[in-house]
Each structure stands twice: as C-alpha cells, then as structure tokens.
Short mmCIF file of C-alpha atoms and ligand atoms in Angstrom, two decimals:
data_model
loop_
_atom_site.label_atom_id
_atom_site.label_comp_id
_atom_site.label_asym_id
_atom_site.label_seq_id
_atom_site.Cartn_x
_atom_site.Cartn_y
_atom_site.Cartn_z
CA UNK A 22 -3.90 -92.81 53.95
CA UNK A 23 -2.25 -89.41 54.43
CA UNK A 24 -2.53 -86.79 51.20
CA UNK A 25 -1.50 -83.32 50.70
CA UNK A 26 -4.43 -81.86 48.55
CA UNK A 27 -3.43 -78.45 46.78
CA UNK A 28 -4.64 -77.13 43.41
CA UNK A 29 -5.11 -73.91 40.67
CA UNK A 30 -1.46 -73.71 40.84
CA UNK A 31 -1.18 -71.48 37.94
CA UNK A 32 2.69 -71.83 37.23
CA UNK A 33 3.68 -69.25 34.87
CA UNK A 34 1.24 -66.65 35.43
CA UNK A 35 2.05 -63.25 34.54
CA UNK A 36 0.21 -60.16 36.26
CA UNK A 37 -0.69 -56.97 34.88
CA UNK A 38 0.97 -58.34 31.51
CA UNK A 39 4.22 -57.04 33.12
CA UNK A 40 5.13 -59.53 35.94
CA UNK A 41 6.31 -63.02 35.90
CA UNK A 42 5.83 -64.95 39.55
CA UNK A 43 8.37 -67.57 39.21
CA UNK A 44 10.15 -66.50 42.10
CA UNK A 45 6.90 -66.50 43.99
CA UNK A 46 6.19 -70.16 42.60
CA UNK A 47 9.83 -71.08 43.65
CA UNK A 48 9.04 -69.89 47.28
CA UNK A 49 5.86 -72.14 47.12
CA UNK A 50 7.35 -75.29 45.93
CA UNK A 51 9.98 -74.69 48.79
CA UNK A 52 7.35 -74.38 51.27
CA UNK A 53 5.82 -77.77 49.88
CA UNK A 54 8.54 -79.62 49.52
CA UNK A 55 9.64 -79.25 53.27
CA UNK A 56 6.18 -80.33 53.79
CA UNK A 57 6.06 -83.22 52.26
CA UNK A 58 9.91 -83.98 53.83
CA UNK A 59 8.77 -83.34 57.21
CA UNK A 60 4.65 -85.17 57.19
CA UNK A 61 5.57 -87.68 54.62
CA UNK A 62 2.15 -88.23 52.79
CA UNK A 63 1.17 -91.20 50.61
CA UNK A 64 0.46 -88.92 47.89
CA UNK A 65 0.38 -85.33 46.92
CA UNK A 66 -2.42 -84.39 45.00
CA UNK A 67 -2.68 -81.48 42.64
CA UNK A 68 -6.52 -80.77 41.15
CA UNK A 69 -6.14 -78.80 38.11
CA UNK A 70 -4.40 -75.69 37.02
CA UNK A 71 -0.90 -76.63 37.07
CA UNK A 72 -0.19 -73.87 34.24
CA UNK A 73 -1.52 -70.88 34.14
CA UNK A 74 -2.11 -70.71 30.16
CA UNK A 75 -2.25 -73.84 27.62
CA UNK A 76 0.99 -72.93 26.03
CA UNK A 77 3.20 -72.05 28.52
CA UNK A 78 6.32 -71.30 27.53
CA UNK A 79 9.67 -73.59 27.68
CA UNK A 80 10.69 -71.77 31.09
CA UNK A 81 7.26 -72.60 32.36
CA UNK A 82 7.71 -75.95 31.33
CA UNK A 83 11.29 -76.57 32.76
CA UNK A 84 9.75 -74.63 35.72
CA UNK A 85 7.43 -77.46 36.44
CA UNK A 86 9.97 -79.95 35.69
CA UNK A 87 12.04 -78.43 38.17
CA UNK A 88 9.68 -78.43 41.19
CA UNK A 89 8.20 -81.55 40.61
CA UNK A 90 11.37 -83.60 40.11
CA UNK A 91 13.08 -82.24 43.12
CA UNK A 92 9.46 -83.19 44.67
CA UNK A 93 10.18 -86.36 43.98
CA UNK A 94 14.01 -86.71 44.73
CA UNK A 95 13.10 -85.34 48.61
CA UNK A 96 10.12 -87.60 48.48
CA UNK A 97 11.01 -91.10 46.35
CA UNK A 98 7.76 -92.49 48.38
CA UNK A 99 5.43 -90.01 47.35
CA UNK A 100 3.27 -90.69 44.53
CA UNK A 101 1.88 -87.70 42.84
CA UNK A 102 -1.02 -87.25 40.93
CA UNK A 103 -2.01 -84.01 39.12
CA UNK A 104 -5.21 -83.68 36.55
CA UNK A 105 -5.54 -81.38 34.31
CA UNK A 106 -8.00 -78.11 35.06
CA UNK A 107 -10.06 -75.83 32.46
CA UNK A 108 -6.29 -73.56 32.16
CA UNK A 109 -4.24 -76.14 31.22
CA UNK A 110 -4.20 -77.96 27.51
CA UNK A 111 -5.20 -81.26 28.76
CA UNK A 112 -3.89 -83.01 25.49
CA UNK A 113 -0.15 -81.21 25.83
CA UNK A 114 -0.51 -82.43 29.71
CA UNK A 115 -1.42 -86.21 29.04
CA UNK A 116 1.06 -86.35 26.05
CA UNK A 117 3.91 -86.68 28.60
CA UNK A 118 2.40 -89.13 31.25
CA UNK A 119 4.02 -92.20 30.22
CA UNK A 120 7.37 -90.78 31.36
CA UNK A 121 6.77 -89.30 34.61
CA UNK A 122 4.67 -92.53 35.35
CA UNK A 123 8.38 -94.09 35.59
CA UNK A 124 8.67 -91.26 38.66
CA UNK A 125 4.93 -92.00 40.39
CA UNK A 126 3.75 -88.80 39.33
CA UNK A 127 0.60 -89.91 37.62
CA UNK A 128 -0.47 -87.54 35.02
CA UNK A 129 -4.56 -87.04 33.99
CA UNK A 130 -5.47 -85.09 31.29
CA UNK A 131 -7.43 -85.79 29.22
CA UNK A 132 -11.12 -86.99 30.49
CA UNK A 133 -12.73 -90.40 30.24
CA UNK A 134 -15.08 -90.26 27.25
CA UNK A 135 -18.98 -89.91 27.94
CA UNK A 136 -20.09 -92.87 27.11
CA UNK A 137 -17.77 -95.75 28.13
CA UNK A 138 -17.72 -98.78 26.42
CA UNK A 139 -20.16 -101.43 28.23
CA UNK A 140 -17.99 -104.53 27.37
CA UNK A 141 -14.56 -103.06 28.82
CA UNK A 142 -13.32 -101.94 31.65
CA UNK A 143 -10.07 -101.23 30.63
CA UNK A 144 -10.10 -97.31 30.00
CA UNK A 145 -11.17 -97.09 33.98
CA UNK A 146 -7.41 -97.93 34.28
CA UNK A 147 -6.48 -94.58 33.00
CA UNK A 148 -8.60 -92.70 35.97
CA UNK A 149 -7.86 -95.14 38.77
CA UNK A 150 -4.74 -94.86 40.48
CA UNK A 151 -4.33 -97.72 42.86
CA UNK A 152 -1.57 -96.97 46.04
CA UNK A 153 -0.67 -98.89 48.97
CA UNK A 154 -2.38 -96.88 50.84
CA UNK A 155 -5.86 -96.26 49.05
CA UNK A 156 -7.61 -95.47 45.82
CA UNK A 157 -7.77 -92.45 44.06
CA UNK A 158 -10.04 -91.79 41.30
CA UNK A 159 -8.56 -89.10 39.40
CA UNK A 160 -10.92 -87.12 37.30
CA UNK A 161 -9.56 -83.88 35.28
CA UNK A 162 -11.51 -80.84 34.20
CA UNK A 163 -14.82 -82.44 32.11
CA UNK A 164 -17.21 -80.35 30.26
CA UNK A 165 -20.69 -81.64 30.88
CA UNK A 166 -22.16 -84.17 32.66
CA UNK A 167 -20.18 -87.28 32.88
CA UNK A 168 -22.44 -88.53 36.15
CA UNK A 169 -22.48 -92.16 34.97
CA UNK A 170 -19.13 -92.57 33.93
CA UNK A 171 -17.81 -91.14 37.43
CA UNK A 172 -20.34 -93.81 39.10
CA UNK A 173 -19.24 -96.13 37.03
CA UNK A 174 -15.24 -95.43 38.17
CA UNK A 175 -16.44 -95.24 41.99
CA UNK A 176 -18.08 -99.33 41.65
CA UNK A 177 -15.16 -100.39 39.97
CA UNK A 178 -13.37 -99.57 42.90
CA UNK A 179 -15.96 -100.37 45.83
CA UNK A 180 -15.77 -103.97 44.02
CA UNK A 181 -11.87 -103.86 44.18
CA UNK A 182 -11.74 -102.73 47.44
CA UNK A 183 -12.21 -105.15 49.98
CA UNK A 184 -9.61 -104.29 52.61
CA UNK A 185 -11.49 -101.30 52.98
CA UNK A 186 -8.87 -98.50 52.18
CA UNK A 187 -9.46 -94.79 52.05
CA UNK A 188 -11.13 -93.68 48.69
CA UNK A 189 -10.28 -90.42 46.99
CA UNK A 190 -11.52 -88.60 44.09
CA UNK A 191 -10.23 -85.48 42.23
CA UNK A 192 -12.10 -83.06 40.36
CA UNK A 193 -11.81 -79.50 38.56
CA UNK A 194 -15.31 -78.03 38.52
CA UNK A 195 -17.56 -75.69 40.22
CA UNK A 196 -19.75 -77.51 42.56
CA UNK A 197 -23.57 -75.53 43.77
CA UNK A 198 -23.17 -74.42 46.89
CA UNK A 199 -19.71 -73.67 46.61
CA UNK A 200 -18.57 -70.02 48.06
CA UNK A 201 -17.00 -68.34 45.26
CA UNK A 202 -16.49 -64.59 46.69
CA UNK A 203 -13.13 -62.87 45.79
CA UNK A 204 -13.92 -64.90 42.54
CA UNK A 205 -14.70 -62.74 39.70
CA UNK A 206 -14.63 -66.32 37.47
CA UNK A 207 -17.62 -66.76 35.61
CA UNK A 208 -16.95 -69.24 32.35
CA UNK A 209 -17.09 -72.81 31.89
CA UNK A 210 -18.39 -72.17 35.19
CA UNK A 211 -21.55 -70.29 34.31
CA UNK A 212 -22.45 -74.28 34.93
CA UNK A 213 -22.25 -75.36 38.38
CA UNK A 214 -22.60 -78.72 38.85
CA UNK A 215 -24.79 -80.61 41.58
CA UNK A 216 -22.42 -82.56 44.06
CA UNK A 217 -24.36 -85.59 43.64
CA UNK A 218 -23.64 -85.80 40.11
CA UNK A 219 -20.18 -86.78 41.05
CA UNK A 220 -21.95 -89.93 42.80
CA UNK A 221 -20.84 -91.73 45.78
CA UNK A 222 -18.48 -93.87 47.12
CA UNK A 223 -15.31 -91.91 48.38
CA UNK A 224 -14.41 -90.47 51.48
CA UNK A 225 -12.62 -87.64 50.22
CA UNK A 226 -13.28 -85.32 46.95
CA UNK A 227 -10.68 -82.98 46.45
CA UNK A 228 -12.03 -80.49 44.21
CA UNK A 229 -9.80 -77.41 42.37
CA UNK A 230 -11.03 -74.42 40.62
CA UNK A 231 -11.87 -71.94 43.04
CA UNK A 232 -9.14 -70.87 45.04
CA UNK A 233 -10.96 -69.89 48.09
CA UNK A 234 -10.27 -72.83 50.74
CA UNK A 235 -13.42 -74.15 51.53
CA UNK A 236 -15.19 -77.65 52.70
CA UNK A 237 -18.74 -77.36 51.24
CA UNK A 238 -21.38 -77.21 54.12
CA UNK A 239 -18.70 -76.21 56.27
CA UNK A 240 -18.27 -72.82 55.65
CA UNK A 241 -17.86 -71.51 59.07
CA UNK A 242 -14.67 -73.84 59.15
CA UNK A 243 -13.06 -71.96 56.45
CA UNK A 244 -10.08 -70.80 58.12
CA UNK A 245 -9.89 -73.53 60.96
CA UNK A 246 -6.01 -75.47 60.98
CA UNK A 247 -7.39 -78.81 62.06
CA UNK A 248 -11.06 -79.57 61.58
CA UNK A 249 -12.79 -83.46 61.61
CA UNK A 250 -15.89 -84.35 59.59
CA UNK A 251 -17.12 -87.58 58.80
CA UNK A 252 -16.24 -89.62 55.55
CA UNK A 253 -17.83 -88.27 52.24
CA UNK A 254 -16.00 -84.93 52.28
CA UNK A 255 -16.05 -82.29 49.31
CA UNK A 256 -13.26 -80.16 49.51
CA UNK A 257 -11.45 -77.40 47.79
CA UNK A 258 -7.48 -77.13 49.16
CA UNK A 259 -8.04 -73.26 47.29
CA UNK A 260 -4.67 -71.77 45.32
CA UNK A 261 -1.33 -71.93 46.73
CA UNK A 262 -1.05 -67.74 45.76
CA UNK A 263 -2.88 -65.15 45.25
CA UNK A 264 -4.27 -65.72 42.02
CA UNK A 265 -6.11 -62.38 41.60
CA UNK A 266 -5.86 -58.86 44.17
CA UNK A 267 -9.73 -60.47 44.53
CA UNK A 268 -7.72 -63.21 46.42
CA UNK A 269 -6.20 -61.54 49.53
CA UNK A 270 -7.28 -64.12 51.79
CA UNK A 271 -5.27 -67.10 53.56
CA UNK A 272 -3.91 -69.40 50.91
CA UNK A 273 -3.14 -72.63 52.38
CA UNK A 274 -2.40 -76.49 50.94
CA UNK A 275 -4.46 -79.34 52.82
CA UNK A 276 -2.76 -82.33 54.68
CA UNK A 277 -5.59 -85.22 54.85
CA UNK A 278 -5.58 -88.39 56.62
CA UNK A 279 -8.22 -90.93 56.52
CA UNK A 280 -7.49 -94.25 58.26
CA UNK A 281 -10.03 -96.02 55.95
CA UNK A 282 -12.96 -96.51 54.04
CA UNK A 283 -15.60 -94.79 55.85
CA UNK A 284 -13.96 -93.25 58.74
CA UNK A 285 -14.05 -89.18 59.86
CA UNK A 286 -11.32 -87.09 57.42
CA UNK A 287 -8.96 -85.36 59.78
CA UNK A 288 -7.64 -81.98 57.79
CA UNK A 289 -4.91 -79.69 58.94
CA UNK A 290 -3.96 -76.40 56.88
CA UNK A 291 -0.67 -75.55 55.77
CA UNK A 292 -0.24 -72.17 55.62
CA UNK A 293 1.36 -70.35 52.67
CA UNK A 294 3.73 -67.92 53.37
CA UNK A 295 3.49 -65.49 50.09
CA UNK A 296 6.67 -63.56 48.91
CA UNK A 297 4.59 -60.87 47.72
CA UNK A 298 1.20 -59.51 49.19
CA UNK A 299 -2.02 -57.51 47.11
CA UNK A 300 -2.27 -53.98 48.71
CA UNK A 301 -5.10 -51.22 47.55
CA UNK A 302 -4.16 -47.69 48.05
CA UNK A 303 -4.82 -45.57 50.15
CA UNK A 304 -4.45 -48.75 52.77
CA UNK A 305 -7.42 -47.38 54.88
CA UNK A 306 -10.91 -48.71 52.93
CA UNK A 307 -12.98 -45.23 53.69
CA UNK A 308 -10.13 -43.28 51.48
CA UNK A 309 -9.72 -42.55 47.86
CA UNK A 310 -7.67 -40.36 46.38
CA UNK A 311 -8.27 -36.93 45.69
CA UNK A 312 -5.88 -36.03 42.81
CA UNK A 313 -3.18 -37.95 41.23
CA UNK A 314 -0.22 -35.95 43.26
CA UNK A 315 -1.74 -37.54 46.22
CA UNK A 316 -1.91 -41.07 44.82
CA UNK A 317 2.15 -40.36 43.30
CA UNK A 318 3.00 -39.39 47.06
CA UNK A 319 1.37 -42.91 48.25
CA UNK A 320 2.84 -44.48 45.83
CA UNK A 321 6.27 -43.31 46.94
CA UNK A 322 5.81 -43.83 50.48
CA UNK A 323 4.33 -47.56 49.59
CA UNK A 324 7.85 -47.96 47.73
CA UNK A 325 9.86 -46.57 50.55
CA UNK A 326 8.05 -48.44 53.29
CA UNK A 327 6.33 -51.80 52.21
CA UNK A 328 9.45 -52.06 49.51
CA UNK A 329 7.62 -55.09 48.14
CA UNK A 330 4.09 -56.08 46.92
CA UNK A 331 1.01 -55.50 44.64
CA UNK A 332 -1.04 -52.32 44.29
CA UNK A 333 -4.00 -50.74 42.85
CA UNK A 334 -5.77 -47.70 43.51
CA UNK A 335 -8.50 -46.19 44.78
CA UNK A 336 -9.20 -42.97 43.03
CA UNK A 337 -11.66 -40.18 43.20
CA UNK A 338 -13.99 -40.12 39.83
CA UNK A 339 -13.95 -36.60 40.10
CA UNK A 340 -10.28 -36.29 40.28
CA UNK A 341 -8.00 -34.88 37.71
CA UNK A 342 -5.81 -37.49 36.07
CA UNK A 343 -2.90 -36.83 33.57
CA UNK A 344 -3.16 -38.78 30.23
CA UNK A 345 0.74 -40.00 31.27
CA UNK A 346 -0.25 -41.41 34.71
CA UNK A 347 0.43 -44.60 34.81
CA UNK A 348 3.77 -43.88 33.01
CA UNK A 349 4.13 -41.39 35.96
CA UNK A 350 3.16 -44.32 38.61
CA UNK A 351 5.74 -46.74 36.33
CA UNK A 352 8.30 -44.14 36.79
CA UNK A 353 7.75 -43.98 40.51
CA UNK A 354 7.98 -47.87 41.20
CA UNK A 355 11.36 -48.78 39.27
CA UNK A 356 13.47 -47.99 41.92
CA UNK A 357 11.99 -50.86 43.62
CA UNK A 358 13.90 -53.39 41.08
CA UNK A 359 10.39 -54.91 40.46
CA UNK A 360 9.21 -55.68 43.80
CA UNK A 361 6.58 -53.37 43.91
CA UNK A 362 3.94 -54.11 41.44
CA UNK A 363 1.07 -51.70 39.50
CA UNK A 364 -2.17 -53.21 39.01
CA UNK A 365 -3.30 -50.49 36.51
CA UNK A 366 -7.15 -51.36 37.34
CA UNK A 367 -7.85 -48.68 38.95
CA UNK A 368 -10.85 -48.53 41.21
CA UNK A 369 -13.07 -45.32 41.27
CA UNK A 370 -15.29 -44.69 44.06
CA UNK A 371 -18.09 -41.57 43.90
CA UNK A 372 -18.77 -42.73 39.59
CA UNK A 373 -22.26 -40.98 38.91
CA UNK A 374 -25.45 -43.18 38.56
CA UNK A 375 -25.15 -42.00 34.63
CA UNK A 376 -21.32 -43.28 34.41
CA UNK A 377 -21.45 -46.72 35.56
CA UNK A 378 -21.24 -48.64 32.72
CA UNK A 379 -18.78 -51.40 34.14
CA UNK A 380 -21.72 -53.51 33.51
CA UNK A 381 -21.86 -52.62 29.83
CA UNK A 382 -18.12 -52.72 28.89
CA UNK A 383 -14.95 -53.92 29.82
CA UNK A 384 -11.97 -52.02 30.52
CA UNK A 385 -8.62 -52.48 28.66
CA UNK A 386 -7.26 -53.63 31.51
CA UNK A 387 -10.03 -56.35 32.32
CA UNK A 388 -8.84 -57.41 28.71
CA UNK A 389 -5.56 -57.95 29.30
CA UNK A 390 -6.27 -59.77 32.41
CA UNK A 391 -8.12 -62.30 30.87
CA UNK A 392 -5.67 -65.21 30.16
CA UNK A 393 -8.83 -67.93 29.19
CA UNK A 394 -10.64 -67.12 26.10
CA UNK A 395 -12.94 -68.81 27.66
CA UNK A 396 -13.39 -66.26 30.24
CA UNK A 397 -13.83 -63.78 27.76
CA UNK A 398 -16.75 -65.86 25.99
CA UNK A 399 -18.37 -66.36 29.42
CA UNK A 400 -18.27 -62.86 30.87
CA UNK A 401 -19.39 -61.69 27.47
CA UNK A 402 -22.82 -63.80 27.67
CA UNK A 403 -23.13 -62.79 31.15
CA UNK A 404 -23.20 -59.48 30.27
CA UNK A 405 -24.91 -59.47 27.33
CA UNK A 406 -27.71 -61.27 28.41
CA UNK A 407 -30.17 -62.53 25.15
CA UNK A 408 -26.80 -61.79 22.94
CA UNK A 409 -26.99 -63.62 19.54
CA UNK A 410 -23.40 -65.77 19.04
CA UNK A 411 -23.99 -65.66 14.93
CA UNK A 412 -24.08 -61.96 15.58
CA UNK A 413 -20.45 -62.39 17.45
CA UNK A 414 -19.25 -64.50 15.19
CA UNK A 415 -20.17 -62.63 12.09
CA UNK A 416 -18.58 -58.94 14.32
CA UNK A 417 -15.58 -61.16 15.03
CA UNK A 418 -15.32 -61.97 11.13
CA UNK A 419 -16.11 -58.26 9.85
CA UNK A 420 -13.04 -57.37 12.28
CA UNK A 421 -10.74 -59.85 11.20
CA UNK A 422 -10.97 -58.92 7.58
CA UNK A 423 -10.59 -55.11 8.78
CA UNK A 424 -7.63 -55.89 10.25
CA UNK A 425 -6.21 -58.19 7.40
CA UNK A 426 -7.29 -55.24 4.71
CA UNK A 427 -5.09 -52.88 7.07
CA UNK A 428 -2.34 -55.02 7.10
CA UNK A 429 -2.46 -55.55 3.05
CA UNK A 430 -2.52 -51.36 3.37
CA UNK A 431 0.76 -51.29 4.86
MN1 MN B 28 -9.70 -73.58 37.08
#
C-alpha cells in the first residue's frame, strides 16, 4: 500500500486578521496534485484541519471543492480520506460525505460514540475504510478517551484481514512524547494522550495536530527524506504551510509505503515549496531595534529587497514608539501589492524583570490571533492556574449585559 499522509491543512486561514492565503493554498494543492500524478498512491490521507475555522466561508468552501475535485480528476484511482480535526465543525464536515463518497473521497467527521453498542457492529462501518490495497481505520478529532472503541475498530479488522494487507489508522490528537516546539498550542491539548491508548494492530498511525513533522521516538529523523522503521509507526506528516511565524521550519507531506501487514514503513518527504516565507526583523537574531526610524528603514529595505513574505519585529523596550506606528509600518508595505505581510506582534527584547507580564495578560494581538475559542479557554486556565470557571462565567455575563445596556444607550 502506498499513501500520501498530510494534515492541519488550515484552508482559509487568515493572518494578522488582514491576510487571506488562498493563493498560498493554491500553490500547495499544485504541489500535491503533481505528486500524487507522478507517485500514484492508493490513497491520500488528510488527518484533521482541513479548514482553518468551523464556518468557513463560501469561498473557503468552493476553495476546497476546487482542490479536491481536481485531486480527483488527475487521480480517478486515488481514494481520499480526510477526518475531521479540533478546527473544523465535524458535524458541517460529515453532513456532506454521502456525496463525495460517489468520488472515493471518504469523509469522517464526526467520532464513533464512546460506548458502542455490544450487539452491532455496524457503526464500525463508518470508521473503516476498506481499499484494495489495505485498511484504514479512520478516526477524527475525539475528546476523551475512546481507548476501547479504537481497540475495538483495530479487531474488527485483524479478523477481516486475512491476506495480511497494510493497516492504517488516522488520528487528530496530541500524543505524550510528541515534540511540540514552535507550537504555542495549548487547548484541547492541555490533554495529551498515551500512545497506547490508541491500541494496537496497525502498521501505520498517521496522526495530525501538530504541524511539526515528526515520527515519535524518532526524533533525530525529523528532517531525514527517506527513513525505514519497522511496522507500528506513529507519525505526524506536520502542516503543509506555515501555520504560525512559530512554524519556520521544513513543511513537508509524507509518501508511505508498506508492502503488508507487519512489514518495515518506508517514508520519503515531500518537500513544500512555500510562496511566502516568516521573516523577523532585524534578520540577524543578536539585533533589535533601537528606535522606530530604524525599524521603518528595515522595513523599506525588506520591501525593496525580499519583495515578498511575513514580518515581525524585534524592538528595543526602551525605544521610543509613535502611537501611529503600525499605521506608519502599513503605510510603508502597500507598495508591495500585499506581498509583504505585518505581523503586528511585536517582540521586545531588554523588558525589565518588573514589566514582564506576558505571563499575566494577553496582548490584543494574541487575541486576534486566536481563531479556536477553544484556545482562548485553554491558554486562559493555563495561565490562570487555580482560576474559578463560575467566576468566568459570571465576568463573561456581567460583560455581556454591559455591552447590551451600551447598545440600548445608543
Ligand atoms: Mn488541530
């Protein structure tokens, strides 16, 4: 069996509430679809994330449409399989399975239910998706543990299996031992889960949800093209882009082939090339900047030279910055016609003992980078260590009517 295993795909993000990536997306899906012409898998497999929020919008949605049916018109072999992750509404995902089915793109999202029925095995059908060429177990992002029920999916299939094919599984979770640096991502995955809870009985689980490219207990491997373990593998393919500036690293989509049940997994990387790359300035890591002429003057150069890309800066906490300088930065960038990009999170180097309170409080712009409310539930907690969610709740209800007696004001 031969798989392309990518993940966190995050179609329709927007960074920095200001730009869309479609075109970034569109240079992906190229990139994969000439894959997938030229090594001809069995399946491509897509672990969670496929939208970046729950409610995309209808040009996300014919966005996905688009890549995914011309997927399949290069490809009418492939079968495709795609699960939902903790970003996507796994209800709106599911809802339109029964038509792409007619395609071979088999659509999870919704998970199996915690305590299967003992007399049936019929909802297993939902989760096992039976090719030619092997099984695949296809599990979408599940909140808590669901250890028996994923055991129970992995017998069904050792008892099916008796030519011995390749197994699969797919999951959206944060396993222990993962490496989750460059990951600022804290909620839903405050939990990480033990590997054996996801039982045993596949060759191959191809895990999404951090975007780093990893096989766990191989972390010296990370960046190897072609690397051979034996069978049992837990693997994260990582993001296609650049999720975050955290995520400047190698983003790459994994072709797998396992001859069968039980034999070594042979992976080779497929490297992404990305439209746009993250840049801090000044470029050099032992600079800041002094003053915000200097960091205008970078930012100028950076438009002149690089012409294209992502940016934050590194700034002084001692230096003097105008009330209107990110207007002044916005100003400085439009000639680039949107390819170069302000991350407005600034970083400050030299911030007094007394002032570091990025512990305490978030910024505005750590706000509006938070597209999972989720996210914003989990960092709180982990923050807030001991914090009372009645108190929250009650806050969050003193605000609302605040807001509600302003707008009655009006
Ligand atoms: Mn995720």
């Amino acid at each position: 069996m031969k798989f392309i295993h990518t993940a966190d795909l995050h179609i329709g993000q927007v960074l920095y509430q200001n730009y869309g990536r479609t075109d970034e997306h569109d240079h992906f899906f190229s990139q994969l679809t000439m894959w997938c012409r030229d090594h001809r898998p069995d399946a491509l497999l897509v672990s969670g994330d496929v939208f970046d929020i729950q409610q995309p919008g209808a040009y996300v949605k014919e966005d996905f449409t688009r890549y995914f049916v011309t997927l399949i018109d290069e490809c009418p072999d492939m079968d495709v399989i795609i699960t939902a992750g903790n970003h996507d509404s796994a209800s709106r995902l599911h809802a339109d399975r029964r038509i792409w089915k007619r395609s071979k793109v088999h659509i999870v999202g919704l998970p199996p239910v915690s305590d299967p029925p003992e007399d049936s095995d019929e909802w297993m059908d939902d989760f096992i998706i039976r090719l030619e060429a092997g099984y695949v177990v296809a599990l979408p992002h599940m909140t808590g543990g669901r250890s028996l029920t994923v055991q129970a999916l992995l017998d069904k299939v050792a008892a099916e299996n008796t030519e011995g094919k390749p197994v699969v599984m797919m999951g959206h979770l944060t396993v222990s031992d993962a490496d989750v640096t460059g990951h600022d991502f804290t909620i839903g995955n405050i939990k990480t889960t033990d590997v054996k809870d996801m039982g045993t009985g596949y060759d191959y689980l191809a895990l999404g949800h951090i975007h780093r490219p990893q096989t766990i207990g191989h972390q010296e491997d990370v960046f190897k093209d072609d690397v051979i373990y034996p069978s049992g593998v837990v693997r994260y393919s990582g993001s296609p882009l650049h999720v975050s500036c955290d995520e400047t690293y190698p983003h790459s989509v994994s072709l797998v082939e396992i001859k069968e049940r039980g034999a070594d997994v042979d992976i080779h990387l497929l490297n992404v090339d990305q439209l746009r790359h993250f840049y801090v300035l000044p470029e050099n890591p032992d600079e800041s900047f002094g003053s915000s002429d200097e960091a205008l003057k970078a930012v100028g150069a950076f438009v002149h030279d690089r012409k294209s890309g992502y940016f934050r800066l590194r700034i002084a906490f001692d230096a003097a910055i105008p009330s209107d300088f990110n207007q002044l930065i916005y100003d400085a960038i439009k000639s680039s016609g949107n390819e170069v990009r302000y991350n407005p999170k600034v970083i400050w180097t030299g911030v007094p003992q007394e002032s570091r309170r990025e512990d305490l409080v978030f910024e505005v712009a750590d706000l509006q980078q938070m597209t999972d409310p989720m996210e914003f539930v989990g960092k709180t907690l982990d923050r807030y260590q001991g914090l009372d969610l009645e108190d929250l709740r009650k806050m969050f209800m003193e605000v609302e009517m605040e807001v509600k007696a302003m707008k009655e004001d009006k």
